[in-house]
Amino acid sequence: MFTRLIYLLLFVAPQVLIYLYLRERLPDPTRPRQAHRVRVALATVFIVFNLPWLVVGQRVLFGGSVWGVGRIPLTGPWIAWQLLGWIYCVLLTVYLLIKLVVWGSGELRAVLSRAMKDSAPRGERLPAPRSLSRRRFLARATYAYAGAGVALSTYGIWSAYRLPQVTRRTLVFPDLPPGLDGLKLLHLSDLHAGIHLGEDAMQEIVARANALRPDLIVQTGDMIDISRAYIPPYVRAFRELSAPLGVVTVLGNHDRYTGEREVIQGCRDAGQVFVQNGCHVVERHGAVLALLGIDDPHNWSADDPQRADVDAAQGAAPPDAFHVLLAHRPGAWDTAAPRGIPLTLAGHIHGGQFYLPLIGWSAGSLITKYVMGHFQRGNSQLYVSRGIGVVGVPIRVFAPPEIELFELRRV
């Protein structure tokens, strides 16, 4: 319990330090009435946005799990506030270091100025240094940061709950059988049916998917988010999902956390074909398409190549068929590409849920080299979906949810 208390204090400490610093620096002492209002507003904001620590602290100190904290309603603003607090601490540290350097250089200039004054002719005055209001600068910078943070967090929370956008892409293959030319394949991944994505939203997603009129639909895992209570709503919504060549699904890590057997049965009750380290074959205009489906690995490695699983699935496929690998984690492409599998579809990372487009960096890059989007190595292609739902933090910043409609074309 003592160790847990230390961890808890370390995570709470930035909020306390920021509050104490701003309480001292933001109010203008020359305006007592306004200073009082600023302190009251500051205390109110910090209390409201840190109330969830009561729940988190209880779980941390008394042996409960904090795994489901992100699934408690309305925790999005709290999590965003904590992230903004850590970033503000970093920025404030940088500011104080710069201030220290400026102060040191100012002291050096003062020493040099006194030396010059002593050597200057009598009656000659040196210009006085300009005085800047550090309090006003800090106040404006803090308010600007808070405004930008609120705007960005509001956008991120809205983006996490919005319906997925449709990404349309043509994938070209030199060895695509003529019978598969023009096939429309819809890819769904990381639905995470749960507290952040209820039955009404699932029904809207199914309606949007059906309206695209794909020939084939595939799902690459994480249909359910932890709790088995969300399986029946998923079944009711997704039994309406349909395509002429069917709906083919593989397992994700959250499906395993929920209950592997129950999730698989739920998908089958919804009319889907569930593939586990094997192959499902479909035919179109005389051409054979082999959908190789592999399970999510029993580990925490996002880039696990899953050689044994890919071997098992490829061994079950007709050798003359066009192969498409369905995997939850994108690392399986490291095995699929050298073995000549033309297309791999995956998800798992959600695009990192936080992406900085100006520098092309995503939080997901801390976990995998295949964060989102299209990759190609020789004649083998990989597409990693940003997914539909969220996990942990119900925020998506510049990494909106998506479903992908691919059209397969022959060169």
Tab-separated table of C-alpha atoms in Angstrom:
chain	number	residue	atom	x	y	z
A	1	MET	CA	0.000	0.000	0.000
A	2	PHE	CA	2.913	2.349	0.765
A	3	THR	CA	4.303	1.878	-2.767
A	4	ARG	CA	0.872	2.554	-4.274
A	5	LEU	CA	0.586	5.727	-2.185
A	6	ILE	CA	3.929	6.955	-3.547
A	7	TYR	CA	2.788	6.344	-7.133
A	8	LEU	CA	-0.496	8.097	-6.447
A	9	LEU	CA	1.252	11.144	-4.970
A	10	LEU	CA	3.629	11.296	-7.945
A	11	PHE	CA	0.698	11.473	-10.360
A	12	VAL	CA	-1.244	13.986	-8.254
A	13	ALA	CA	1.795	16.168	-7.539
A	14	PRO	CA	1.800	18.079	-10.871
A	15	GLN	CA	-1.756	19.276	-10.265
A	16	VAL	CA	-0.888	20.499	-6.755
A	17	LEU	CA	2.306	22.211	-7.885
A	18	ILE	CA	0.612	23.921	-10.835
A	19	TYR	CA	-2.216	25.148	-8.611
A	20	LEU	CA	0.151	26.546	-5.980
A	21	TYR	CA	2.328	28.218	-8.603
A	22	LEU	CA	-0.569	29.814	-10.488
A	23	ARG	CA	-2.295	30.868	-7.248
A	24	GLU	CA	0.825	32.810	-6.384
A	25	ARG	CA	1.689	34.185	-9.812
A	26	LEU	CA	-1.594	34.860	-11.646
A	27	PRO	CA	-3.450	37.280	-9.286
A	28	ASP	CA	-2.357	40.916	-9.475
A	29	PRO	CA	-1.605	42.088	-5.880
A	30	THR	CA	-2.315	45.708	-6.864
A	31	ARG	CA	-5.965	44.750	-7.538
A	32	PRO	CA	-7.128	42.864	-4.418
A	33	ARG	CA	-10.733	42.344	-5.529
A	34	GLN	CA	-9.766	40.957	-8.912
A	35	ALA	CA	-7.023	38.838	-7.304
A	36	HIS	CA	-9.605	37.270	-4.984
A	37	ARG	CA	-11.852	36.363	-7.935
A	38	VAL	CA	-8.918	34.803	-9.791
A	39	ARG	CA	-8.003	32.655	-6.775
A	40	VAL	CA	-11.596	31.478	-6.298
A	41	ALA	CA	-11.946	30.625	-9.994
A	42	LEU	CA	-8.606	28.827	-9.984
A	43	ALA	CA	-9.531	26.751	-6.916
A	44	THR	CA	-12.937	25.872	-8.389
A	45	VAL	CA	-11.459	24.700	-11.701
A	46	PHE	CA	-8.792	22.559	-10.035
A	47	ILE	CA	-11.274	20.971	-7.613
A	48	VAL	CA	-13.829	20.121	-10.334
A	49	PHE	CA	-11.302	18.670	-12.767
A	50	ASN	CA	-9.561	16.604	-10.091
A	51	LEU	CA	-12.615	15.066	-8.394
A	52	PRO	CA	-12.120	11.716	-10.238
A	53	TRP	CA	-8.913	11.283	-8.248
A	54	LEU	CA	-11.197	10.251	-5.364
A	55	VAL	CA	-12.282	7.189	-7.379
A	56	VAL	CA	-8.816	6.491	-8.753
A	57	GLY	CA	-7.198	6.923	-5.333
A	58	GLN	CA	-9.651	4.516	-3.731
A	59	ARG	CA	-8.867	1.888	-6.370
A	60	VAL	CA	-5.113	2.382	-6.175
A	61	LEU	CA	-4.835	2.367	-2.382
A	62	PHE	CA	-7.286	-0.403	-1.582
A	63	GLY	CA	-6.336	-2.981	-4.178
A	64	GLY	CA	-8.846	-2.214	-6.893
A	65	SER	CA	-7.961	-2.114	-10.575
A	66	VAL	CA	-7.489	1.187	-12.419
A	67	TRP	CA	-7.798	-0.596	-15.783
A	68	GLY	CA	-11.416	0.464	-16.218
A	69	VAL	CA	-11.008	4.096	-15.163
A	70	GLY	CA	-11.117	5.204	-18.786
A	71	ARG	CA	-14.499	3.481	-19.152
A	72	ILE	CA	-16.171	5.525	-16.402
A	73	PRO	CA	-18.516	8.088	-17.993
A	74	LEU	CA	-17.286	11.694	-18.303
A	75	THR	CA	-13.663	10.859	-17.504
A	76	GLY	CA	-12.550	12.237	-20.874
A	77	PRO	CA	-12.219	15.832	-19.594
A	78	TRP	CA	-10.395	14.627	-16.469
A	79	ILE	CA	-7.859	12.589	-18.451
A	80	ALA	CA	-7.383	15.495	-20.862
A	81	TRP	CA	-6.808	17.795	-17.887
A	82	GLN	CA	-4.137	15.488	-16.462
A	83	LEU	CA	-2.324	15.313	-19.814
A	84	LEU	CA	-2.478	19.098	-20.158
A	85	GLY	CA	-1.115	19.404	-16.624
A	86	TRP	CA	1.947	17.292	-17.428
A	87	ILE	CA	2.573	19.254	-20.635
A	88	TYR	CA	2.168	22.538	-18.743
A	89	CYS	CA	4.715	21.345	-16.162
A	90	VAL	CA	7.212	20.703	-18.958
A	91	LEU	CA	6.547	24.106	-20.543
A	92	LEU	CA	6.781	25.833	-17.166
A	93	THR	CA	10.093	24.121	-16.452
A	94	VAL	CA	11.431	25.303	-19.808
A	95	TYR	CA	10.149	28.826	-19.046
A	96	LEU	CA	11.851	28.879	-15.648
A	97	LEU	CA	15.125	27.642	-17.151
A	98	ILE	CA	14.979	30.375	-19.792
A	99	LYS	CA	14.156	32.887	-17.073
A	100	LEU	CA	17.197	31.712	-15.110
A	101	VAL	CA	19.418	32.150	-18.159
A	102	VAL	CA	17.964	35.615	-18.847
A	103	TRP	CA	18.441	36.608	-15.188
A	104	GLY	CA	22.029	35.392	-15.274
A	105	SER	CA	22.771	37.313	-18.456
A	106	GLY	CA	21.072	40.383	-16.928
A	107	GLU	CA	23.299	40.173	-13.879
A	108	LEU	CA	26.326	39.917	-16.163
A	109	ARG	CA	25.170	42.959	-18.135
A	110	ALA	CA	24.699	44.895	-14.868
A	111	VAL	CA	28.268	44.154	-13.832
A	112	LEU	CA	29.571	45.251	-17.228
A	113	SER	CA	27.335	48.337	-17.140
A	114	ARG	CA	28.740	49.418	-13.766
A	115	ALA	CA	32.235	48.933	-15.093
A	116	MET	CA	31.437	51.086	-18.139
A	117	LYS	CA	29.778	53.716	-15.955
A	118	ASP	CA	32.873	54.028	-13.818
A	119	SER	CA	34.977	54.575	-16.935
A	120	ALA	CA	32.484	56.892	-18.722
A	121	PRO	CA	32.934	60.735	-18.663
A	122	ARG	CA	31.060	62.561	-15.949
A	123	GLY	CA	27.541	63.690	-16.898
A	124	GLU	CA	27.032	60.954	-19.529
A	125	ARG	CA	24.066	58.717	-18.620
A	126	LEU	CA	23.550	55.184	-19.846
A	127	PRO	CA	20.062	54.236	-21.095
A	128	ALA	CA	17.988	52.469	-18.454
A	129	PRO	CA	17.020	48.867	-19.271
A	130	ARG	CA	13.415	48.307	-20.234
A	131	SER	CA	11.265	46.601	-17.642
A	132	LEU	CA	8.929	43.766	-18.688
A	133	SER	CA	5.905	42.639	-16.665
A	134	ARG	CA	6.595	38.962	-16.080
A	135	ARG	CA	3.310	38.554	-14.224
A	136	ARG	CA	1.328	39.849	-17.187
A	137	PHE	CA	3.306	37.657	-19.613
A	138	LEU	CA	2.709	34.571	-17.463
A	139	ALA	CA	-0.993	35.332	-17.106
A	140	ARG	CA	-1.473	35.777	-20.846
A	141	ALA	CA	0.569	32.676	-21.669
A	142	THR	CA	-1.386	30.621	-19.123
A	143	TYR	CA	-4.771	31.789	-20.382
A	144	ALA	CA	-3.725	31.196	-23.997
A	145	TYR	CA	-2.485	27.694	-23.121
A	146	ALA	CA	-5.656	26.905	-21.180
A	147	GLY	CA	-7.829	28.150	-24.052
A	148	ALA	CA	-5.894	26.119	-26.620
A	149	GLY	CA	-5.954	23.083	-24.336
A	150	VAL	CA	-9.712	23.306	-23.785
A	151	ALA	CA	-10.316	23.698	-27.526
A	152	LEU	CA	-8.034	20.785	-28.406
A	153	SER	CA	-9.484	18.540	-25.689
A	154	THR	CA	-13.055	19.389	-26.694
A	155	TYR	CA	-12.226	18.516	-30.290
A	156	GLY	CA	-10.505	15.293	-29.167
A	157	ILE	CA	-13.468	14.164	-27.057
A	158	TRP	CA	-15.926	15.024	-29.847
A	159	SER	CA	-13.761	13.157	-32.364
A	160	ALA	CA	-13.675	10.060	-30.130
A	161	TYR	CA	-17.470	9.820	-30.115
A	162	ARG	CA	-18.153	10.778	-33.737
A	163	LEU	CA	-19.170	8.256	-36.386
A	164	PRO	CA	-16.216	6.906	-38.369
A	165	GLN	CA	-15.310	8.549	-41.634
A	166	VAL	CA	-15.023	6.411	-44.765
A	167	THR	CA	-11.527	6.079	-46.220
A	168	ARG	CA	-11.701	5.018	-49.872
A	169	ARG	CA	-8.602	3.564	-51.469
A	170	THR	CA	-7.781	1.589	-54.609
A	171	LEU	CA	-5.220	-1.177	-54.070
A	172	VAL	CA	-3.431	-2.404	-57.186
A	173	PHE	CA	-1.879	-5.877	-57.490
A	174	PRO	CA	0.003	-7.295	-60.488
A	175	ASP	CA	-1.123	-10.870	-59.804
A	176	LEU	CA	-4.773	-10.219	-58.887
A	177	PRO	CA	-6.985	-12.825	-60.595
A	178	PRO	CA	-9.327	-11.276	-63.190
A	179	GLY	CA	-12.361	-12.536	-61.282
A	180	LEU	CA	-11.384	-10.414	-58.256
A	181	ASP	CA	-10.738	-7.252	-60.275
A	182	GLY	CA	-13.010	-4.508	-58.952
A	183	LEU	CA	-13.909	-6.347	-55.714
A	184	LYS	CA	-14.960	-3.937	-52.968
A	185	LEU	CA	-13.713	-4.945	-49.532
A	186	LEU	CA	-14.852	-3.121	-46.396
A	187	HIS	CA	-12.510	-3.219	-43.404
A	188	LEU	CA	-13.778	-2.631	-39.844
A	189	SER	CA	-11.474	-2.714	-36.853
A	190	ASP	CA	-11.401	-1.895	-33.126
A	191	LEU	CA	-15.091	-1.218	-32.592
A	192	HIS	CA	-14.730	-1.511	-28.802
A	193	ALA	CA	-18.433	-1.853	-28.102
A	194	GLY	CA	-18.840	-0.616	-24.545
A	195	ILE	CA	-19.542	2.411	-22.444
A	196	HIS	CA	-18.114	4.779	-25.074
A	197	LEU	CA	-19.921	3.107	-27.972
A	198	GLY	CA	-23.459	1.911	-27.348
A	199	GLU	CA	-26.043	0.051	-29.382
A	200	ASP	CA	-27.444	3.148	-31.109
A	201	ALA	CA	-24.007	4.099	-32.408
A	202	MET	CA	-23.395	0.508	-33.519
A	203	GLN	CA	-26.615	0.542	-35.501
A	204	GLU	CA	-25.567	3.764	-37.238
A	205	ILE	CA	-22.169	2.256	-38.081
A	206	VAL	CA	-23.826	-0.855	-39.526
A	207	ALA	CA	-26.188	1.293	-41.592
A	208	ARG	CA	-23.238	3.324	-42.935
A	209	ALA	CA	-21.315	0.135	-43.767
A	210	ASN	CA	-24.256	-1.461	-45.590
A	211	ALA	CA	-24.869	1.743	-47.560
A	212	LEU	CA	-21.393	1.367	-49.109
A	213	ARG	CA	-22.572	-1.920	-50.707
A	214	PRO	CA	-19.278	-3.816	-50.346
A	215	ASP	CA	-18.773	-7.276	-51.832
A	216	LEU	CA	-17.024	-8.505	-48.689
A	217	ILE	CA	-16.647	-7.262	-45.100
A	218	VAL	CA	-13.805	-8.147	-42.737
A	219	GLN	CA	-13.259	-7.300	-39.057
A	220	THR	CA	-9.790	-7.369	-37.512
A	221	GLY	CA	-10.577	-7.702	-33.837
A	222	ASP	CA	-11.476	-5.824	-30.668
A	223	MET	CA	-15.208	-5.938	-31.237
A	224	ILE	CA	-15.976	-5.787	-27.483
A	225	ASP	CA	-14.364	-3.672	-24.771
A	226	ILE	CA	-13.715	-5.824	-21.687
A	227	SER	CA	-17.262	-6.462	-20.406
A	228	ARG	CA	-19.395	-9.370	-21.656
A	229	ALA	CA	-22.503	-7.258	-21.011
A	230	TYR	CA	-21.889	-5.542	-24.354
A	231	ILE	CA	-21.965	-8.737	-26.414
A	232	PRO	CA	-25.814	-8.924	-26.742
A	233	PRO	CA	-26.104	-5.285	-27.990
A	234	TYR	CA	-23.304	-6.026	-30.444
A	235	VAL	CA	-25.129	-9.103	-31.739
A	236	ARG	CA	-28.418	-7.208	-32.132
A	237	ALA	CA	-26.740	-4.414	-34.102
A	238	PHE	CA	-24.275	-6.420	-36.183
A	239	ARG	CA	-26.601	-9.189	-37.292
A	240	GLU	CA	-27.839	-6.556	-39.781
A	241	LEU	CA	-24.337	-6.195	-41.262
A	242	SER	CA	-24.254	-8.009	-44.607
A	243	ALA	CA	-22.353	-8.403	-47.859
A	244	PRO	CA	-22.707	-10.860	-50.780
A	245	LEU	CA	-19.469	-12.674	-49.879
A	246	GLY	CA	-20.139	-12.501	-46.131
A	247	VAL	CA	-18.550	-11.030	-43.006
A	248	VAL	CA	-15.266	-12.573	-41.828
A	249	THR	CA	-13.815	-11.803	-38.374
A	250	VAL	CA	-10.671	-12.469	-36.328
A	251	LEU	CA	-9.857	-12.105	-32.636
A	252	GLY	CA	-8.391	-9.013	-30.917
A	253	ASN	CA	-6.700	-8.683	-27.540
A	254	HIS	CA	-9.710	-6.974	-25.922
A	255	ASP	CA	-11.938	-9.795	-27.137
A	256	ARG	CA	-9.664	-12.153	-25.265
A	257	TYR	CA	-9.833	-9.973	-22.141
A	258	THR	CA	-13.638	-10.000	-22.434
A	259	GLY	CA	-13.890	-13.746	-22.892
A	260	GLU	CA	-12.645	-15.430	-26.056
A	261	ARG	CA	-15.309	-18.099	-26.262
A	262	GLU	CA	-18.189	-15.689	-25.543
A	263	VAL	CA	-17.038	-13.122	-28.112
A	264	ILE	CA	-16.571	-15.757	-30.819
A	265	GLN	CA	-20.034	-17.131	-30.136
A	266	GLY	CA	-21.478	-13.612	-30.257
A	267	CYS	CA	-19.892	-12.968	-33.660
A	268	ARG	CA	-21.274	-16.257	-34.979
A	269	ASP	CA	-24.703	-15.399	-33.583
A	270	ALA	CA	-24.454	-12.185	-35.622
A	271	GLY	CA	-23.960	-14.303	-38.758
A	272	GLN	CA	-20.201	-13.836	-39.134
A	273	VAL	CA	-17.527	-16.356	-40.109
A	274	PHE	CA	-14.891	-16.484	-37.387
A	275	VAL	CA	-11.403	-17.595	-38.446
A	276	GLN	CA	-8.723	-18.706	-35.968
A	277	ASN	CA	-5.276	-19.425	-37.400
A	278	GLY	CA	-6.948	-20.826	-40.468
A	279	CYS	CA	-8.460	-19.895	-43.790
A	280	HIS	CA	-11.879	-19.012	-45.172
A	281	VAL	CA	-12.268	-19.294	-48.931
A	282	VAL	CA	-14.691	-17.295	-51.085
A	283	GLU	CA	-15.160	-17.366	-54.855
A	284	ARG	CA	-16.026	-14.574	-57.259
A	285	HIS	CA	-16.360	-14.951	-61.022
A	286	GLY	CA	-14.331	-18.145	-60.951
A	287	ALA	CA	-11.476	-16.662	-58.884
A	288	VAL	CA	-10.567	-17.903	-55.398
A	289	LEU	CA	-9.890	-15.509	-52.512
A	290	ALA	CA	-8.308	-17.016	-49.388
A	291	LEU	CA	-8.873	-14.995	-46.211
A	292	LEU	CA	-6.143	-15.998	-43.772
A	293	GLY	CA	-7.245	-15.212	-40.228
A	294	ILE	CA	-4.902	-15.297	-37.228
A	295	ASP	CA	-5.594	-14.907	-33.516
A	296	ASP	CA	-4.235	-12.083	-31.446
A	297	PRO	CA	-1.010	-13.312	-29.800
A	298	HIS	CA	-0.827	-13.999	-26.081
A	299	ASN	CA	1.672	-11.206	-25.373
A	300	TRP	CA	2.033	-7.421	-25.186
A	301	SER	CA	4.208	-6.991	-28.298
A	302	ALA	CA	2.498	-4.886	-30.966
A	303	ASP	CA	5.018	-5.955	-33.611
A	304	ASP	CA	4.992	-9.694	-32.936
A	305	PRO	CA	5.543	-11.295	-36.402
A	306	GLN	CA	3.370	-14.292	-35.381
A	307	ARG	CA	5.262	-16.699	-37.645
A	308	ALA	CA	3.602	-19.863	-36.330
A	309	ASP	CA	0.119	-18.367	-36.680
A	310	VAL	CA	0.756	-17.158	-40.231
A	311	ASP	CA	2.217	-20.585	-41.092
A	312	ALA	CA	-0.913	-22.325	-39.817
A	313	ALA	CA	-3.256	-20.019	-41.715
A	314	GLN	CA	-1.257	-20.115	-44.951
A	315	GLY	CA	-0.949	-23.884	-44.775
A	316	ALA	CA	-4.745	-24.187	-44.748
A	317	ALA	CA	-5.174	-22.040	-47.882
A	318	PRO	CA	-5.347	-23.252	-51.500
A	319	PRO	CA	-1.951	-22.491	-53.074
A	320	ASP	CA	-3.496	-20.995	-56.237
A	321	ALA	CA	-5.771	-18.568	-54.345
A	322	PHE	CA	-5.192	-14.836	-53.850
A	323	HIS	CA	-4.247	-14.419	-50.179
A	324	VAL	CA	-5.395	-11.674	-47.801
A	325	LEU	CA	-4.139	-11.830	-44.203
A	326	LEU	CA	-6.444	-10.608	-41.438
A	327	ALA	CA	-4.549	-9.824	-38.226
A	328	HIS	CA	-5.338	-7.647	-35.250
A	329	ARG	CA	-1.759	-6.491	-34.728
A	330	PRO	CA	0.191	-5.134	-37.696
A	331	GLY	CA	3.470	-6.846	-36.819
A	332	ALA	CA	2.292	-9.992	-38.618
A	333	TRP	CA	3.092	-8.190	-41.881
A	334	ASP	CA	6.794	-8.751	-41.128
A	335	THR	CA	6.063	-12.423	-41.753
A	336	ALA	CA	3.445	-11.961	-44.493
A	337	ALA	CA	5.537	-9.714	-46.767
A	338	PRO	CA	8.551	-12.042	-47.202
A	339	ARG	CA	6.184	-14.939	-47.848
A	340	GLY	CA	4.471	-13.194	-50.703
A	341	ILE	CA	1.077	-12.503	-49.130
A	342	PRO	CA	-0.200	-9.595	-51.265
A	343	LEU	CA	-2.369	-7.834	-48.665
A	344	THR	CA	-2.486	-7.635	-44.866
A	345	LEU	CA	-5.197	-5.767	-42.969
A	346	ALA	CA	-4.753	-4.889	-39.275
A	347	GLY	CA	-5.675	-2.386	-36.557
A	348	HIS	CA	-4.952	-2.379	-32.811
A	349	ILE	CA	-3.172	1.011	-32.434
A	350	HIS	CA	-6.112	3.394	-33.161
A	351	GLY	CA	-3.641	5.699	-34.883
A	352	GLY	CA	-2.255	6.358	-31.413
A	353	GLN	CA	-5.405	8.450	-30.693
A	354	PHE	CA	-3.059	11.458	-30.593
A	355	TYR	CA	-1.327	12.673	-33.754
A	356	LEU	CA	0.671	15.811	-34.511
A	357	PRO	CA	0.330	16.332	-38.275
A	358	LEU	CA	2.941	19.111	-38.540
A	359	ILE	CA	5.745	16.784	-37.455
A	360	GLY	CA	4.077	13.482	-38.378
A	361	TRP	CA	4.342	12.062	-34.851
A	362	SER	CA	1.787	9.830	-33.160
A	363	ALA	CA	1.640	8.437	-29.637
A	364	GLY	CA	1.279	5.033	-31.319
A	365	SER	CA	4.864	5.280	-32.585
A	366	LEU	CA	5.954	4.524	-29.023
A	367	ILE	CA	4.373	1.083	-29.456
A	368	THR	CA	4.776	0.072	-33.101
A	369	LYS	CA	6.400	1.131	-36.358
A	370	TYR	CA	3.058	0.546	-38.142
A	371	VAL	CA	0.804	3.150	-36.546
A	372	MET	CA	-1.791	3.818	-39.236
A	373	GLY	CA	-2.307	3.999	-42.955
A	374	HIS	CA	-0.821	2.292	-45.996
A	375	PHE	CA	2.571	0.572	-46.212
A	376	GLN	CA	4.176	-1.287	-49.105
A	377	ARG	CA	7.168	-3.593	-49.379
A	378	GLY	CA	7.722	-5.012	-52.852
A	379	ASN	CA	4.421	-6.481	-54.031
A	380	SER	CA	3.080	-6.858	-50.492
A	381	GLN	CA	0.839	-4.178	-48.968
A	382	LEU	CA	-0.342	-3.425	-45.424
A	383	TYR	CA	-3.143	-1.184	-44.253
A	384	VAL	CA	-3.435	-0.356	-40.545
A	385	SER	CA	-6.828	1.056	-39.589
A	386	ARG	CA	-7.264	3.892	-37.086
A	387	GLY	CA	-10.254	1.882	-35.878
A	388	ILE	CA	-13.708	2.931	-34.783
A	389	GLY	CA	-13.730	3.075	-30.987
A	390	VAL	CA	-11.354	4.127	-28.232
A	391	VAL	CA	-9.646	2.444	-25.330
A	392	GLY	CA	-8.446	3.917	-22.033
A	393	VAL	CA	-8.576	7.598	-22.940
A	394	PRO	CA	-11.820	8.617	-24.742
A	395	ILE	CA	-9.979	11.203	-26.831
A	396	ARG	CA	-8.861	11.291	-30.472
A	397	VAL	CA	-6.726	14.258	-31.491
A	398	PHE	CA	-6.145	14.409	-35.264
A	399	ALA	CA	-6.609	10.632	-35.449
A	400	PRO	CA	-10.334	10.348	-36.263
A	401	PRO	CA	-12.133	7.007	-36.369
A	402	GLU	CA	-12.389	5.352	-39.758
A	403	ILE	CA	-13.704	2.432	-41.773
A	404	GLU	CA	-11.983	1.614	-45.038
A	405	LEU	CA	-13.509	0.697	-48.386
A	406	PHE	CA	-10.887	-0.863	-50.647
A	407	GLU	CA	-11.301	-1.584	-54.326
A	408	LEU	CA	-8.946	-4.298	-55.542
A	409	ARG	CA	-7.579	-3.705	-59.018
A	410	ARG	CA	-5.400	-5.644	-61.401
A	411	VAL	CA	-2.518	-3.846	-63.137
